[in-house]
Short mmCIF file of C-alpha atoms and ligand atoms in Angstrom, two decimals:
data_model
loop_
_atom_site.label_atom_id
_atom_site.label_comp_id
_atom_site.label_asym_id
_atom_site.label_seq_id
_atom_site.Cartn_x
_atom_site.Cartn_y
_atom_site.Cartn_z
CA UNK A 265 0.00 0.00 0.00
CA UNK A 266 1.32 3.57 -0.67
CA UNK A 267 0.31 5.97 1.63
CA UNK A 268 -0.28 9.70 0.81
CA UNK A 269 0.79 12.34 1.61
CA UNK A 270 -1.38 15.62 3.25
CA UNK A 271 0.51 19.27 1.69
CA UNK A 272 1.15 19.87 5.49
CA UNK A 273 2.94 16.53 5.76
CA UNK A 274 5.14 17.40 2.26
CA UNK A 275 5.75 20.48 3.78
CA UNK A 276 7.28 18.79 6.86
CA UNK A 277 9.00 16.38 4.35
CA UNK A 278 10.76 19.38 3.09
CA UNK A 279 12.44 20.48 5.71
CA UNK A 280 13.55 17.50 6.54
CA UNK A 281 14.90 17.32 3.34
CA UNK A 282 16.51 21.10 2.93
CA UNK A 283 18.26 20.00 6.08
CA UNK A 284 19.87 17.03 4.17
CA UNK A 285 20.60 19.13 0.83
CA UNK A 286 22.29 21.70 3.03
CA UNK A 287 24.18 19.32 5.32
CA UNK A 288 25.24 17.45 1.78
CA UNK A 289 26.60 20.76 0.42
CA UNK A 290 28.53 21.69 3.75
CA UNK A 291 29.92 18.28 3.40
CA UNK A 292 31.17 18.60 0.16
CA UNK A 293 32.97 21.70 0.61
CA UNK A 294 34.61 19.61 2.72
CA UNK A 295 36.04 17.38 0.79
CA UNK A 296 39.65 17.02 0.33
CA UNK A 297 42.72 15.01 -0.02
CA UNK A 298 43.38 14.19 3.48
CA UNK A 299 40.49 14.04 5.01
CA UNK A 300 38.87 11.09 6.99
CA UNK A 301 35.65 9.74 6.26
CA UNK A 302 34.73 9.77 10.34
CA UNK A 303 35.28 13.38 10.11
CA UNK A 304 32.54 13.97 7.50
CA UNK A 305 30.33 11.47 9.45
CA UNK A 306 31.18 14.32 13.15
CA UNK A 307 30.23 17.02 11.01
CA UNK A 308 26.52 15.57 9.87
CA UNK A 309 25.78 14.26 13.31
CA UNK A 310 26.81 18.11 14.72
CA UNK A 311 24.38 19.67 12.11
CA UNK A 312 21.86 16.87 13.74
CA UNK A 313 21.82 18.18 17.23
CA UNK A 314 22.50 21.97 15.86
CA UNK A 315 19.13 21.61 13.51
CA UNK A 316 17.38 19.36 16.26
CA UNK A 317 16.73 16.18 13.90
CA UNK A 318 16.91 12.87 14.35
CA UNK A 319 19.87 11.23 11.84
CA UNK A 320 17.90 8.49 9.95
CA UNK A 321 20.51 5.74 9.49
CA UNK A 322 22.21 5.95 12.91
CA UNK A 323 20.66 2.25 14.49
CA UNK A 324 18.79 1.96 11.65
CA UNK A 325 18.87 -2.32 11.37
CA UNK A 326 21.68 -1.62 13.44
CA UNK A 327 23.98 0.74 11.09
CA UNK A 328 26.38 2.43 13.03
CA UNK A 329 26.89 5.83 11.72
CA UNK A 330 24.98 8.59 10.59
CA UNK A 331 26.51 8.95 7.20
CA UNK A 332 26.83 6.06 4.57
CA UNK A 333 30.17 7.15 2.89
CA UNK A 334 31.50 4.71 -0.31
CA UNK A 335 34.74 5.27 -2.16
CA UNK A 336 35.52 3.95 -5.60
CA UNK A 337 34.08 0.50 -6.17
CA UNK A 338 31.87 0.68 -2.92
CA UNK A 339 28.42 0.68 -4.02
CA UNK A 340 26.06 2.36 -0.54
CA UNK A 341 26.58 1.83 2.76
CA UNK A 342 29.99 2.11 3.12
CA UNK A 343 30.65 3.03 7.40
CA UNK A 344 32.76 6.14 7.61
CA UNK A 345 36.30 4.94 9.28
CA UNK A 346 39.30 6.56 9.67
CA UNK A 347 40.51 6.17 5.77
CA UNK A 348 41.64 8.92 4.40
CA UNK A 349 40.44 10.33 0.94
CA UNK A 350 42.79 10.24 -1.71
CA UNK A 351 43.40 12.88 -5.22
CA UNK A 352 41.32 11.05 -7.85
CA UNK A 353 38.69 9.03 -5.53
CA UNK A 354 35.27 9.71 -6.25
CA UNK A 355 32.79 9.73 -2.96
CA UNK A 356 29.36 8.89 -2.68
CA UNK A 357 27.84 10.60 0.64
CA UNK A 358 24.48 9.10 1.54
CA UNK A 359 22.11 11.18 4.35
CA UNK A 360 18.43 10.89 6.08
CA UNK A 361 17.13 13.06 8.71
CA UNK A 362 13.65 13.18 10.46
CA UNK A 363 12.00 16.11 11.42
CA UNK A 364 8.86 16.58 13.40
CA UNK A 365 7.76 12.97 12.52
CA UNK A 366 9.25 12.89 8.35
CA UNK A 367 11.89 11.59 6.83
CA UNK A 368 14.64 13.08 3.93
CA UNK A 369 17.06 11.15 2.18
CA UNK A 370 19.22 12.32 -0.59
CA UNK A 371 22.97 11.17 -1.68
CA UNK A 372 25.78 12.73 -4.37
CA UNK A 373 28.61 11.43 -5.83
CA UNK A 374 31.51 14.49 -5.00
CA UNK A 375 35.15 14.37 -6.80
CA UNK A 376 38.35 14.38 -4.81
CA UNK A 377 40.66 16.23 -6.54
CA UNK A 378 41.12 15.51 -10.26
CA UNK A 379 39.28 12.24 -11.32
CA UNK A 380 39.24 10.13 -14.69
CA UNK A 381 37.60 10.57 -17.51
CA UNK A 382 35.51 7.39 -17.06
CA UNK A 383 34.86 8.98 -13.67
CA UNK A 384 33.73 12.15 -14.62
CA UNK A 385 31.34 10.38 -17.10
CA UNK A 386 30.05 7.91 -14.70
CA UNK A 387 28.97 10.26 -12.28
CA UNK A 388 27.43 12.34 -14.84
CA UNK A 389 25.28 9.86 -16.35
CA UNK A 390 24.34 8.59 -12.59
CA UNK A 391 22.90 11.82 -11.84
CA UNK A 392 21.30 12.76 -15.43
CA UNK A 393 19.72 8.94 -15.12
CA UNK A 394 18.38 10.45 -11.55
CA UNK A 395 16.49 13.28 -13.18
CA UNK A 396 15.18 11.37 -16.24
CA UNK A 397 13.30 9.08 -13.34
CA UNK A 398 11.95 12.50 -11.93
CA UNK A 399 10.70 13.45 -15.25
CA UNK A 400 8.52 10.64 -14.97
CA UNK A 401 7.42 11.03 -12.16
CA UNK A 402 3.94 12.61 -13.09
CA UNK A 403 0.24 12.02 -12.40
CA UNK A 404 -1.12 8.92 -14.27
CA UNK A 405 2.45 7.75 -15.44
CA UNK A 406 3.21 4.12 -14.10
CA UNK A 407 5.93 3.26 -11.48
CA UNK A 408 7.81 1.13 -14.35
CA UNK A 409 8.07 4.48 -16.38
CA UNK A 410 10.63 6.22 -14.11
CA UNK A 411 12.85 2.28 -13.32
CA UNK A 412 12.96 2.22 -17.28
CA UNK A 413 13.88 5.97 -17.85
CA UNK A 414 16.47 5.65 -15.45
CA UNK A 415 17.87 2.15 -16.86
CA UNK A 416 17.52 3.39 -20.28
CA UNK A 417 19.89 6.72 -19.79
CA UNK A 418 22.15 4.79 -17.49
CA UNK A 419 23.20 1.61 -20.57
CA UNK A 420 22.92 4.62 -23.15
CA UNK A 421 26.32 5.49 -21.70
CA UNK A 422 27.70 1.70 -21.70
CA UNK A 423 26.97 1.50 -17.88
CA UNK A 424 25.08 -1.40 -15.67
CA UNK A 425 21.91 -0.61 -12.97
CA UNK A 426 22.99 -2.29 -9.61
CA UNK A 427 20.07 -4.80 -9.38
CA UNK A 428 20.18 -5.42 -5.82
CA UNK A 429 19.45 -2.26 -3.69
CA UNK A 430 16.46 0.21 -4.77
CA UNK A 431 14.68 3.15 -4.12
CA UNK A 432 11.67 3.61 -2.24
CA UNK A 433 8.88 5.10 -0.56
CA UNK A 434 9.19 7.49 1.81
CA UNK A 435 7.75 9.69 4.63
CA UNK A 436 6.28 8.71 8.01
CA UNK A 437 9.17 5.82 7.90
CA UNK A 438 12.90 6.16 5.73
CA UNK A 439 11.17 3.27 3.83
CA UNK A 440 8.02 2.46 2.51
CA UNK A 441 5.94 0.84 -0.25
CA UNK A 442 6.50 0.48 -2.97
CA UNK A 443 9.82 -0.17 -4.24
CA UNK A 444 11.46 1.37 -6.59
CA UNK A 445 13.78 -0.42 -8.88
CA UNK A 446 15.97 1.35 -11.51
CA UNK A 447 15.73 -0.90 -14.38
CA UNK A 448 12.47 -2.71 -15.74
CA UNK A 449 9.97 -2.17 -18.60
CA UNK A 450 7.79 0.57 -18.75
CA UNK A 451 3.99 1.05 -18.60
CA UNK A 452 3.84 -1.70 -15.48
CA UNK A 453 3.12 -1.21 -12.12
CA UNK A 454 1.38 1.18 -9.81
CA UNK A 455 -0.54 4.39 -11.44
CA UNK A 456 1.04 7.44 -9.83
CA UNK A 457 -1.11 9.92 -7.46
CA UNK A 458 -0.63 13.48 -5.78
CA UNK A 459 0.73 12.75 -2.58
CA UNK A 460 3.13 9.90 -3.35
CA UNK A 461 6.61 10.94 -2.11
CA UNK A 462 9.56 8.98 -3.22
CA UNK A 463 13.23 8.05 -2.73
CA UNK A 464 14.89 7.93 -6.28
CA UNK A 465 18.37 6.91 -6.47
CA UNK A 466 19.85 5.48 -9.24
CA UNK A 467 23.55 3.49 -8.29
CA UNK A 468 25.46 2.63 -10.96
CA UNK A 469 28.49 0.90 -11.88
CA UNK A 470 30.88 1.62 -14.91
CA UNK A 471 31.35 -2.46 -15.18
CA UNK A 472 29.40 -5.18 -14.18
CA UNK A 473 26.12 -4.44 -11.77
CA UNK A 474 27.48 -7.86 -9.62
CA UNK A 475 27.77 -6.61 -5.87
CA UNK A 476 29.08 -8.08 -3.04
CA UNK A 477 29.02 -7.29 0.68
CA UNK A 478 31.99 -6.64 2.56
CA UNK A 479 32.80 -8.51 6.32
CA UNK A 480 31.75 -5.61 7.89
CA UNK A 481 28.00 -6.88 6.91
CA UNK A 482 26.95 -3.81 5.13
CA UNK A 483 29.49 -2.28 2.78
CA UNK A 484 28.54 -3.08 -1.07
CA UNK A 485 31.39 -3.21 -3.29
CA UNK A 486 31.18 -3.95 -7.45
CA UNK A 487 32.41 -7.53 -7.80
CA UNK A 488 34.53 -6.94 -10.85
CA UNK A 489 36.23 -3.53 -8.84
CA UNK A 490 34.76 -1.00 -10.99
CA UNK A 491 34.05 2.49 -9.96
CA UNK A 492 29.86 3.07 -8.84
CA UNK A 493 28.39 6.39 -8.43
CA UNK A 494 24.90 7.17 -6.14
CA UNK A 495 22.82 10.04 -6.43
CA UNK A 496 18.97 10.22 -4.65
CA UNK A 497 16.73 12.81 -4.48
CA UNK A 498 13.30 12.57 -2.35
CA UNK A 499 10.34 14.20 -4.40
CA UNK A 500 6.36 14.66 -3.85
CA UNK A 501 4.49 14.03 -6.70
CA UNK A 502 1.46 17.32 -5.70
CA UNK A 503 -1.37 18.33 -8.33
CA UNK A 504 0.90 20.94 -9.64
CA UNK A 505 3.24 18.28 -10.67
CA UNK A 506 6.31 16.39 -9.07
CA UNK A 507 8.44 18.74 -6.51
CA UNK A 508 12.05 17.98 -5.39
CA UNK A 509 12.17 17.87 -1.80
CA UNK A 510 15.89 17.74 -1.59
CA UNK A 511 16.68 20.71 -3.44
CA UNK A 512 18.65 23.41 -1.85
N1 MF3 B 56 19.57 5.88 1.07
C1 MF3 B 56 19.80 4.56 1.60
C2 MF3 B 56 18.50 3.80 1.65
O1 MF3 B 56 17.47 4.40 1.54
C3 MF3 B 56 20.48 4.63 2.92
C4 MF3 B 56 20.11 3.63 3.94
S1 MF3 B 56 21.42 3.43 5.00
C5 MF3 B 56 20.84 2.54 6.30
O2 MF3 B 56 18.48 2.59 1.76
F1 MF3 B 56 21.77 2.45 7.15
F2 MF3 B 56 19.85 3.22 6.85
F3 MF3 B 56 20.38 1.39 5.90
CO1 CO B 57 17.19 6.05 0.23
#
């Protein structure tokens, strides 16, 4: 069942989510040769207590930290440490607050230093696949229409869609119905409605879409070591048309 969403509970939904775009973009300013991953991970939990919300992740299924940081070939969830970032790593930074009740989630893919070319192109298709699953995310469009239009963008660069982790409803809880896949045929599953809020975010690896989970029992890495990109944005789909909640 999807469950949706009042204007006054959107609006709640986007502050919870300008709080994670401006936490992401103090983050990535950052960002630099040097710098531990832990540190980042300090610096979200501060904003946290500063902004008075609740970070999402932090004991979520018992995840320790309130950032998901993952460098190079990790996939999500990688647990910030004390590695250090290195000239020519890219980053994905992964964040979820709740405020007054809602939930925000957004990630980016950020640059450390000068990256390859295959780098720079891989992040750039990541995120243009991201906003080609916004665009169809309108009234009376089908689910399926924004997994294809995300899968389709993503291969028309010569990149895979990791199969095994998806995007999802969102609101009340950092997950609901339905699930969102990003790759599938279009034209199939549920009708889209004003009031459905979702959790787009399209990971992507410049090899093989094969994963693998590392000891620690949550970091996903690419099995064939190729570099993946992550980039989410929660949006409200309103009568006007779709918003993006996690916007600066
Ligand atoms: N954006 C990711 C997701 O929605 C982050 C979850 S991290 C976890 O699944 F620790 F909360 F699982
Ligand atoms: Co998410």
């Amino acid at each position: 069942m999807i469950a949706l969403k009042s204007p006054l509970e959107i609006s709640k939904m986007r502050v919870a989510n300008q709080i994670v775009a401006e936490t992401l973009a103090e983050i990535t300013e950052r960002i630099r040769p040097g710098i531990e991953t832990l540190e980042l991970d300090i610096l979200a939990e501060e904003t946290c207590r500063r902004r008075k919300v609740k970070p999402a992740f932090k004991n979520y299924r018992g995840y320790p930290n309130t950032l998901c940081i993952s460098i190079n070939d990790e996939v999500v969830h990688g647990i910030p440490s004390k590695r250090t970032l290195q000239a020519g790593d890219i980053v994905s930074i992964d964040f979820g607050v709740r405020y007054d009740g809602y939930f925000g989630d957004a990630a980016i893919t950020v640059a450390v230093g000068e990256v390859s070319a295959t780098a720079q192109k891989l992040m750039a298709a990541t995120e243009e696949s991201l906003y080609a699953g916004i665009a169809q995310v309108a009234v009376g469009n089908r689910l399926g229409d924004v997994s294809h239009a995300i899968q389709k963008t993503v291969e028309g660069y010569g990149f895979s869609v990791i199969r095994d982790f998806v995007g999802h409803g969102i609101g009340r809880s950092l997950h609901e119905d339905p699930q969102i896949p990003n790759f599938g045929p279009p034209g199939q599953g549920p009708v889209l409605q004003p009031g459905m809020t979702f959790a787009i975010e399209p990971m992507v690896s410049a090899g093989s879409w094969e994963i693998s989970i590392m000891p620690d029992g949550w970091t996903a890495i690419t099995k064939d070591g190729s570099l993946a990109a992550h980039y989410e944005h929660t949006v409200a789909l309103t009568e006007k048309g779709v918003l993006i909640l996690s916007n600066l």
